[in-house]
Amino acid sequence: MPVLQQQRHSETAHRQRVSSAKFQPLAMPALDYTGEVAEATAEAYEKVRHVIPAIEWPAYAPYIKAINDLKRQRNAVILAHNYMTPEIFHGVADIVGDSLQLAKEAATSQADVIVQCGVHFMAETSKILNPDKTILMPDMAAGCSLAQSITGADVRALRQKHPGVPIVTYVNTSADVKAECDICCTSSNAVEVVESLGAPRVLLVPDKYLAANVALRTTVEILTWEGACVVHQRFTGAEMREYRNSVPGVKIIAHPECPTDVTAEADYTGSTAGMINWLKENSPKKALLVTECSMADNVASQAPGVDFVRPCNLCPYMKMITLPKILESLVHMRAEVTVDPAIAARARTAVERMISLKS
Ligand code: 13P
Ligand code: SF4
């Protein structure tokens, strides 16, 4: 064998040995609360001390140290949605953000392994954008009521019923559904995506409330589907008015997955990242985040001085992701998210079309 070819052959063999060693199951690390663990997690504790009492930290800290050590061993990154619990958000996440930010990060990640701390459609989006990477989901049952509300066959039927009408699908959908649409959107760019198509009429599926909120901000006619988010559909306009009356000066910040009688009462409506930016820029004394509960817990350390008024609703799916499950995931390299390559290729076109828009 010529020298150069021999060299390449041995480099490839070396890479394969390293890579398969990287993916071997490892021993479960010790989970004692030692001085070393306390020191390694002290910075994270400062960011969560407003929600986790000091007496409870020894139950979290060993997991945080073990997960951070394992990430280095596996060349893994953790992408965490803004709805993750504070110990995940501040303790082990490398990248945090809303759905659009996480999709953009997934597209440029240099890691071999992505652990998706969020729900299944987010892990699928990461896999669609990174077919050669290992995408792990700490709990495969972490779904989403919106993603469950529509199938690829439903989108094909819609296309037949509305020939020539472009279809925008919210990122909160399965790969199958993304594969059938023209372009994806998230809550932070839905208006821009709809208007980018230059059509008088657009189907925006599956969230009927996101669609209704977009319809209020554009002249494009919006057709939709009967999907809703179990977290945001429960808020009501009457509830918002009661808060406004009982908490003088409160600023109401709502997610566009809320019904329009809720967003009509809001001082600001936007994605979870939009909410965080609005809080940082406006520093209100009192704020009501009309969204998932962990948002206020996570943002509190970034927006000191804001008094967060409840209510909030828990997302049962997001809350399936826990530190012990993330650790198991990195120790055993499971559960790996896969997407049929033919479906992934079509879905990628829709996701990349969205990512390539300016904002
Ligand atoms: P964003 O973080 O994109 O606003 O989405 C919220 C959500 O419900 C994700 O499931
Ligand atoms: Fe789905 Fe709503 Fe939970 Fe987000 S908050 S994952 S949209 S059910």
Short mmCIF file of C-alpha atoms and ligand atoms in Angstrom, two decimals:
data_model
loop_
_atom_site.label_atom_id
_atom_site.label_comp_id
_atom_site.label_asym_id
_atom_site.label_seq_id
_atom_site.Cartn_x
_atom_site.Cartn_y
_atom_site.Cartn_z
CA MET A 1 0.00 0.00 0.00
CA PRO A 2 1.43 3.47 -0.87
CA VAL A 3 2.61 5.44 2.20
CA LEU A 4 -0.08 8.16 1.97
CA GLN A 5 -2.86 5.61 1.59
CA GLN A 6 -1.40 3.56 4.48
CA GLN A 7 -1.31 6.69 6.65
CA ARG A 8 -4.96 7.54 5.81
CA HIS A 9 -6.01 3.94 6.48
CA SER A 10 -4.41 3.97 9.93
CA GLU A 11 -5.89 7.43 10.73
CA THR A 12 -9.37 6.15 9.83
CA ALA A 13 -8.88 3.02 11.94
CA HIS A 14 -7.67 5.16 14.84
CA ARG A 15 -10.72 7.47 14.53
CA GLN A 16 -13.06 4.47 14.49
CA ARG A 17 -11.37 2.98 17.62
CA VAL A 18 -11.64 6.32 19.44
CA SER A 19 -15.21 6.84 18.31
CA SER A 20 -16.43 3.36 19.32
CA ALA A 21 -14.63 3.69 22.69
CA LYS A 22 -16.38 7.02 23.15
CA PHE A 23 -19.73 5.33 22.74
CA GLN A 24 -19.13 2.33 25.06
CA PRO A 25 -21.42 2.25 28.12
CA LEU A 26 -19.51 3.59 31.14
CA ALA A 27 -19.76 2.79 34.83
CA MET A 28 -22.32 4.85 36.75
CA PRO A 29 -20.29 7.52 38.58
CA ALA A 30 -20.37 7.83 42.37
CA LEU A 31 -23.02 10.29 43.48
CA ASP A 32 -21.71 11.44 46.87
CA TYR A 33 -21.82 15.06 47.93
CA THR A 34 -18.12 15.69 48.55
CA GLY A 35 -16.12 18.92 48.97
CA GLU A 36 -14.98 18.56 45.35
CA VAL A 37 -18.61 18.31 44.18
CA ALA A 38 -19.61 21.34 46.28
CA GLU A 39 -16.77 23.37 44.76
CA ALA A 40 -17.48 22.27 41.19
CA THR A 41 -21.16 23.21 41.47
CA ALA A 42 -20.89 26.39 43.57
CA GLU A 43 -21.33 28.73 40.58
CA ALA A 44 -24.46 26.90 39.43
CA TYR A 45 -25.89 27.05 42.94
CA GLU A 46 -25.60 30.83 43.00
CA LYS A 47 -28.00 30.95 40.02
CA VAL A 48 -30.63 28.66 41.54
CA ARG A 49 -30.46 29.51 45.25
CA HIS A 50 -33.73 31.53 44.92
CA VAL A 51 -35.59 28.31 44.02
CA ILE A 52 -33.54 25.44 45.56
CA PRO A 53 -32.96 25.59 49.34
CA ALA A 54 -29.33 24.93 50.42
CA ILE A 55 -30.40 21.81 52.30
CA GLU A 56 -31.60 20.25 49.00
CA TRP A 57 -28.48 21.06 46.94
CA PRO A 58 -26.58 17.87 47.98
CA ALA A 59 -29.31 15.89 46.18
CA TYR A 60 -28.71 17.74 42.87
CA ALA A 61 -25.01 18.66 42.91
CA PRO A 62 -23.49 15.15 42.44
CA TYR A 63 -25.61 14.65 39.30
CA ILE A 64 -24.54 18.02 37.94
CA LYS A 65 -20.84 17.28 38.46
CA ALA A 66 -21.16 13.75 37.01
CA ILE A 67 -23.07 14.97 33.93
CA ASN A 68 -20.58 17.75 33.24
CA ASP A 69 -17.67 15.26 33.53
CA LEU A 70 -19.39 12.82 31.17
CA LYS A 71 -20.06 15.51 28.59
CA ARG A 72 -16.31 16.06 28.27
CA GLN A 73 -15.66 12.31 27.96
CA ARG A 74 -18.31 11.89 25.26
CA ASN A 75 -17.66 15.19 23.43
CA ALA A 76 -21.32 15.93 24.07
CA VAL A 77 -23.30 19.14 24.39
CA ILE A 78 -26.59 19.66 26.14
CA LEU A 79 -29.15 21.80 24.32
CA ALA A 80 -31.82 22.84 26.82
CA HIS A 81 -35.11 24.59 26.22
CA ASN A 82 -36.11 27.55 28.40
CA TYR A 83 -38.75 25.31 30.08
CA MET A 84 -36.19 22.97 31.66
CA THR A 85 -36.03 23.02 35.45
CA PRO A 86 -33.46 25.45 36.94
CA GLU A 87 -30.97 22.75 37.97
CA ILE A 88 -30.81 21.58 34.34
CA PHE A 89 -30.96 25.07 32.83
CA HIS A 90 -28.22 26.55 35.04
CA GLY A 91 -26.36 23.37 36.05
CA VAL A 92 -25.68 21.25 32.96
CA ALA A 93 -26.91 23.04 29.82
CA ASP A 94 -24.31 24.29 27.31
CA ILE A 95 -26.85 26.11 25.17
CA VAL A 96 -30.23 27.35 26.34
CA GLY A 97 -32.90 29.05 24.29
CA ASP A 98 -36.22 29.00 22.50
CA SER A 99 -37.03 26.55 19.71
CA LEU A 100 -35.43 28.71 16.99
CA GLN A 101 -32.22 29.29 18.94
CA LEU A 102 -31.89 25.56 19.70
CA ALA A 103 -32.46 24.62 16.05
CA LYS A 104 -29.80 27.14 14.95
CA GLU A 105 -27.33 25.83 17.53
CA ALA A 106 -28.01 22.25 16.49
CA ALA A 107 -27.21 23.23 12.90
CA THR A 108 -23.73 24.49 13.81
CA SER A 109 -22.73 22.19 16.68
CA GLN A 110 -19.24 20.65 16.55
CA ALA A 111 -19.99 18.01 19.20
CA ASP A 112 -20.27 14.28 18.42
CA VAL A 113 -23.27 13.90 20.67
CA ILE A 114 -26.21 16.20 21.37
CA VAL A 115 -28.32 15.52 24.46
CA GLN A 116 -31.64 17.23 23.86
CA CYS A 117 -33.19 18.49 27.06
CA GLY A 118 -36.59 19.40 25.77
CA VAL A 119 -39.21 17.38 23.95
CA HIS A 120 -39.07 14.81 21.16
CA PHE A 121 -39.76 17.13 18.20
CA MET A 122 -36.74 19.22 19.25
CA ALA A 123 -34.49 16.13 19.23
CA GLU A 124 -35.88 15.18 15.83
CA THR A 125 -35.08 18.67 14.53
CA SER A 126 -31.50 18.28 15.78
CA LYS A 127 -31.24 14.90 14.02
CA ILE A 128 -32.72 16.30 10.78
CA LEU A 129 -30.02 18.99 10.80
CA ASN A 130 -27.22 16.62 11.93
CA PRO A 131 -27.79 13.22 10.32
CA ASP A 132 -24.27 12.03 11.26
CA LYS A 133 -24.40 12.98 14.93
CA THR A 134 -25.76 10.96 17.83
CA ILE A 135 -28.83 12.68 19.28
CA LEU A 136 -29.91 11.45 22.69
CA MET A 137 -33.24 11.98 24.37
CA PRO A 138 -33.25 11.38 28.16
CA ASP A 139 -36.92 10.32 28.00
CA MET A 140 -38.48 9.27 24.68
CA ALA A 141 -41.97 9.77 26.14
CA ALA A 142 -41.47 13.54 26.31
CA GLY A 143 -43.88 14.49 23.53
CA CYS A 144 -46.02 17.55 22.86
CA SER A 145 -49.79 18.00 22.47
CA LEU A 146 -49.23 20.06 19.32
CA ALA A 147 -46.94 17.50 17.68
CA GLN A 148 -49.49 14.77 18.50
CA SER A 149 -52.37 16.71 16.92
CA ILE A 150 -51.35 16.26 13.27
CA THR A 151 -49.76 13.63 11.00
CA GLY A 152 -48.05 13.69 7.61
CA ALA A 153 -51.21 12.16 6.08
CA ASP A 154 -53.26 15.05 7.52
CA VAL A 155 -50.95 17.56 5.79
CA ARG A 156 -51.22 15.69 2.48
CA ALA A 157 -55.02 15.83 2.78
CA LEU A 158 -54.85 19.58 3.50
CA ARG A 159 -52.75 20.10 0.39
CA GLN A 160 -55.36 18.32 -1.70
CA LYS A 161 -58.16 20.33 -0.14
CA HIS A 162 -56.35 23.68 -0.64
CA PRO A 163 -54.38 23.32 -3.89
CA GLY A 164 -51.74 26.01 -4.37
CA VAL A 165 -51.90 27.28 -0.77
CA PRO A 166 -48.42 27.13 0.81
CA ILE A 167 -48.15 25.17 4.06
CA VAL A 168 -46.15 26.46 7.02
CA THR A 169 -45.70 24.04 9.86
CA TYR A 170 -44.84 25.04 13.40
CA VAL A 171 -41.57 23.44 14.52
CA ASN A 172 -43.62 21.65 17.23
CA THR A 173 -44.40 18.79 14.81
CA SER A 174 -42.98 15.40 13.85
CA ALA A 175 -40.41 14.97 11.07
CA ASP A 176 -43.19 13.37 8.99
CA VAL A 177 -45.22 16.55 9.13
CA LYS A 178 -42.22 18.80 8.43
CA ALA A 179 -41.45 16.66 5.36
CA GLU A 180 -44.87 17.47 3.89
CA CYS A 181 -44.74 21.24 4.31
CA ASP A 182 -43.11 24.13 2.43
CA ILE A 183 -41.36 25.80 5.33
CA CYS A 184 -41.18 25.60 9.14
CA CYS A 185 -41.66 28.39 11.63
CA THR A 186 -41.26 28.93 15.36
CA SER A 187 -43.11 31.28 17.68
CA SER A 188 -40.39 33.89 17.19
CA ASN A 189 -40.52 34.08 13.39
CA ALA A 190 -44.03 32.91 12.41
CA VAL A 191 -45.16 36.29 10.97
CA GLU A 192 -41.91 36.72 9.03
CA VAL A 193 -42.11 33.16 7.63
CA VAL A 194 -45.75 33.57 6.56
CA GLU A 195 -44.99 36.88 4.82
CA SER A 196 -41.82 35.52 3.18
CA LEU A 197 -43.98 33.30 0.97
CA GLY A 198 -45.57 36.22 -0.87
CA ALA A 199 -48.92 34.41 -1.03
CA PRO A 200 -52.33 35.94 -0.22
CA ARG A 201 -53.38 32.83 1.75
CA VAL A 202 -51.28 30.46 3.86
CA LEU A 203 -51.98 27.34 5.90
CA LEU A 204 -50.26 27.59 9.30
CA VAL A 205 -50.55 24.31 11.22
CA PRO A 206 -51.16 22.82 13.74
CA ASP A 207 -51.60 25.47 16.48
CA LYS A 208 -54.92 27.28 16.06
CA TYR A 209 -53.92 29.90 18.65
CA LEU A 210 -50.52 30.68 17.14
CA ALA A 211 -52.32 30.96 13.80
CA ALA A 212 -54.92 33.34 15.28
CA ASN A 213 -52.19 35.49 16.85
CA VAL A 214 -50.27 35.63 13.56
CA ALA A 215 -53.48 36.53 11.68
CA LEU A 216 -53.78 39.62 13.89
CA ARG A 217 -50.36 40.83 12.75
CA THR A 218 -50.49 40.26 9.01
CA THR A 219 -52.72 40.93 6.02
CA VAL A 220 -52.09 37.39 4.73
CA GLU A 221 -55.19 35.20 5.17
CA ILE A 222 -54.36 32.38 7.61
CA LEU A 223 -55.98 28.95 7.52
CA THR A 224 -55.17 26.53 10.31
CA TRP A 225 -55.76 23.21 12.14
CA GLU A 226 -57.40 22.23 15.46
CA GLY A 227 -54.21 21.77 17.50
CA ALA A 228 -53.41 23.48 20.80
CA CYS A 229 -50.75 23.47 23.49
CA VAL A 230 -51.99 21.93 26.76
CA VAL A 231 -50.00 24.50 28.73
CA HIS A 232 -51.04 27.72 27.02
CA GLN A 233 -54.65 26.95 26.03
CA ARG A 234 -55.63 26.92 29.72
CA PHE A 235 -55.01 30.63 30.33
CA THR A 236 -57.99 32.96 29.93
CA GLY A 237 -58.51 36.66 29.28
CA ALA A 238 -60.71 36.93 32.41
CA GLU A 239 -57.83 35.55 34.51
CA MET A 240 -55.49 38.20 33.04
CA ARG A 241 -57.94 41.01 33.86
CA GLU A 242 -58.21 39.73 37.44
CA TYR A 243 -54.42 39.84 37.78
CA ARG A 244 -54.29 43.33 36.35
CA ASN A 245 -56.83 44.51 38.91
CA SER A 246 -55.33 42.71 41.91
CA VAL A 247 -51.62 43.37 41.15
CA PRO A 248 -51.30 47.06 40.27
CA GLY A 249 -48.55 47.84 37.76
CA VAL A 250 -48.01 44.21 36.71
CA LYS A 251 -46.73 43.69 33.16
CA ILE A 252 -48.35 40.75 31.36
CA ILE A 253 -46.03 38.83 29.04
CA ALA A 254 -47.71 36.11 27.02
CA HIS A 255 -46.67 33.35 24.63
CA PRO A 256 -48.39 33.32 21.19
CA GLU A 257 -49.63 29.76 21.86
CA CYS A 258 -52.15 31.43 24.23
CA PRO A 259 -55.71 32.20 23.07
CA THR A 260 -56.18 35.68 21.58
CA ASP A 261 -58.28 36.93 24.52
CA VAL A 262 -55.11 36.38 26.62
CA THR A 263 -52.70 38.03 24.20
CA ALA A 264 -55.15 40.97 23.86
CA GLU A 265 -54.47 41.70 27.56
CA ALA A 266 -50.69 41.36 27.25
CA ASP A 267 -48.08 44.14 27.29
CA TYR A 268 -45.84 41.90 25.20
CA THR A 269 -46.43 38.67 23.24
CA GLY A 270 -43.50 36.63 21.98
CA SER A 271 -41.46 33.45 22.07
CA THR A 272 -39.73 32.37 25.28
CA ALA A 273 -36.50 34.08 24.10
CA GLY A 274 -38.50 37.18 23.18
CA MET A 275 -39.95 37.22 26.71
CA ILE A 276 -36.48 37.09 28.28
CA ASN A 277 -35.23 39.95 26.07
CA TRP A 278 -38.29 42.04 26.83
CA LEU A 279 -37.75 41.58 30.58
CA LYS A 280 -34.06 42.51 30.32
CA GLU A 281 -34.82 45.60 28.24
CA ASN A 282 -37.81 46.87 30.26
CA SER A 283 -36.99 45.74 33.83
CA PRO A 284 -40.58 45.87 35.08
CA LYS A 285 -41.10 45.77 38.86
CA LYS A 286 -43.73 43.02 38.57
CA ALA A 287 -44.21 40.60 35.72
CA LEU A 288 -46.66 37.84 34.97
CA LEU A 289 -45.17 35.29 32.54
CA VAL A 290 -48.15 33.62 30.91
CA THR A 291 -46.36 30.42 30.04
CA GLU A 292 -44.65 27.34 31.53
CA CYS A 293 -43.58 27.58 35.19
CA SER A 294 -39.82 27.07 34.82
CA MET A 295 -39.49 30.22 32.70
CA ALA A 296 -39.81 32.57 35.67
CA ASP A 297 -37.51 30.38 37.80
CA ASN A 298 -34.83 30.39 35.10
CA VAL A 299 -35.01 34.02 34.14
CA ALA A 300 -35.06 35.31 37.75
CA SER A 301 -31.25 35.28 38.01
CA GLN A 302 -30.94 37.12 34.66
CA ALA A 303 -33.56 39.76 35.54
CA PRO A 304 -32.88 40.62 39.18
CA GLY A 305 -35.33 43.07 40.68
CA VAL A 306 -38.34 41.69 38.80
CA ASP A 307 -41.01 40.26 41.08
CA PHE A 308 -42.60 37.33 39.22
CA VAL A 309 -46.30 36.90 39.83
CA ARG A 310 -47.83 33.47 39.29
CA PRO A 311 -49.88 31.72 37.76
CA CYS A 312 -48.09 29.42 35.42
CA ASN A 313 -48.87 25.98 34.04
CA LEU A 314 -46.48 23.01 34.05
CA CYS A 315 -45.74 21.20 30.79
CA PRO A 316 -46.03 17.49 31.70
CA TYR A 317 -43.73 16.58 28.79
CA MET A 318 -40.92 19.02 29.50
CA LYS A 319 -40.98 17.95 33.15
CA MET A 320 -40.17 14.33 32.17
CA ILE A 321 -36.54 15.42 31.67
CA THR A 322 -34.62 15.14 34.94
CA LEU A 323 -30.96 15.10 36.04
CA PRO A 324 -30.97 11.31 36.78
CA LYS A 325 -32.36 10.61 33.28
CA ILE A 326 -29.75 12.88 31.64
CA LEU A 327 -27.00 11.05 33.52
CA GLU A 328 -28.36 7.62 32.49
CA SER A 329 -28.52 8.85 28.94
CA LEU A 330 -24.82 9.80 28.86
CA VAL A 331 -23.67 6.69 30.75
CA HIS A 332 -25.51 4.25 28.46
CA MET A 333 -25.71 6.42 25.30
CA ARG A 334 -29.47 6.09 25.06
CA ALA A 335 -32.10 6.71 23.85
CA GLU A 336 -30.87 7.53 20.39
CA VAL A 337 -33.25 9.50 18.18
CA THR A 338 -33.45 8.33 14.57
CA VAL A 339 -35.32 9.73 11.57
CA ASP A 340 -35.85 7.87 8.31
CA PRO A 341 -33.23 9.42 5.95
CA ALA A 342 -35.74 10.00 3.12
CA ILE A 343 -38.12 11.83 5.47
CA ALA A 344 -35.23 13.69 7.12
CA ALA A 345 -34.00 14.99 3.74
CA ARG A 346 -37.43 16.50 2.91
CA ALA A 347 -37.92 17.86 6.43
CA ARG A 348 -34.42 19.42 6.32
CA THR A 349 -35.41 21.54 3.32
CA ALA A 350 -38.30 23.04 5.33
CA VAL A 351 -36.19 23.65 8.46
CA GLU A 352 -33.22 25.07 6.53
CA ARG A 353 -35.50 27.36 4.55
CA MET A 354 -36.66 28.80 7.87
CA ILE A 355 -33.14 29.09 9.32
CA SER A 356 -31.89 30.88 6.21
CA LEU A 357 -34.40 33.72 6.73
CA LYS A 358 -32.68 36.82 8.21
CA SER A 359 -33.73 36.82 11.90
P1 13P B 1 -40.52 28.76 22.07
O1 13P B 1 -39.49 28.48 23.11
O2 13P B 1 -39.98 28.65 20.71
O3 13P B 1 -41.20 30.06 22.34
O4 13P B 1 -41.63 27.62 22.18
C1 13P B 1 -42.34 27.36 23.31
C2 13P B 1 -42.79 25.97 23.39
O5 13P B 1 -43.89 25.70 23.76
C3 13P B 1 -41.87 24.94 23.04
O6 13P B 1 -42.46 23.75 23.20
FE1 SF4 B 2 -45.80 21.18 23.57
FE2 SF4 B 2 -46.96 23.10 24.95
FE3 SF4 B 2 -45.31 21.46 26.20
FE4 SF4 B 2 -44.35 23.25 24.44
S1 SF4 B 2 -45.33 23.68 26.36
S2 SF4 B 2 -43.81 21.07 24.59
S3 SF4 B 2 -46.02 23.33 22.97
S4 SF4 B 2 -47.26 20.88 25.22
#
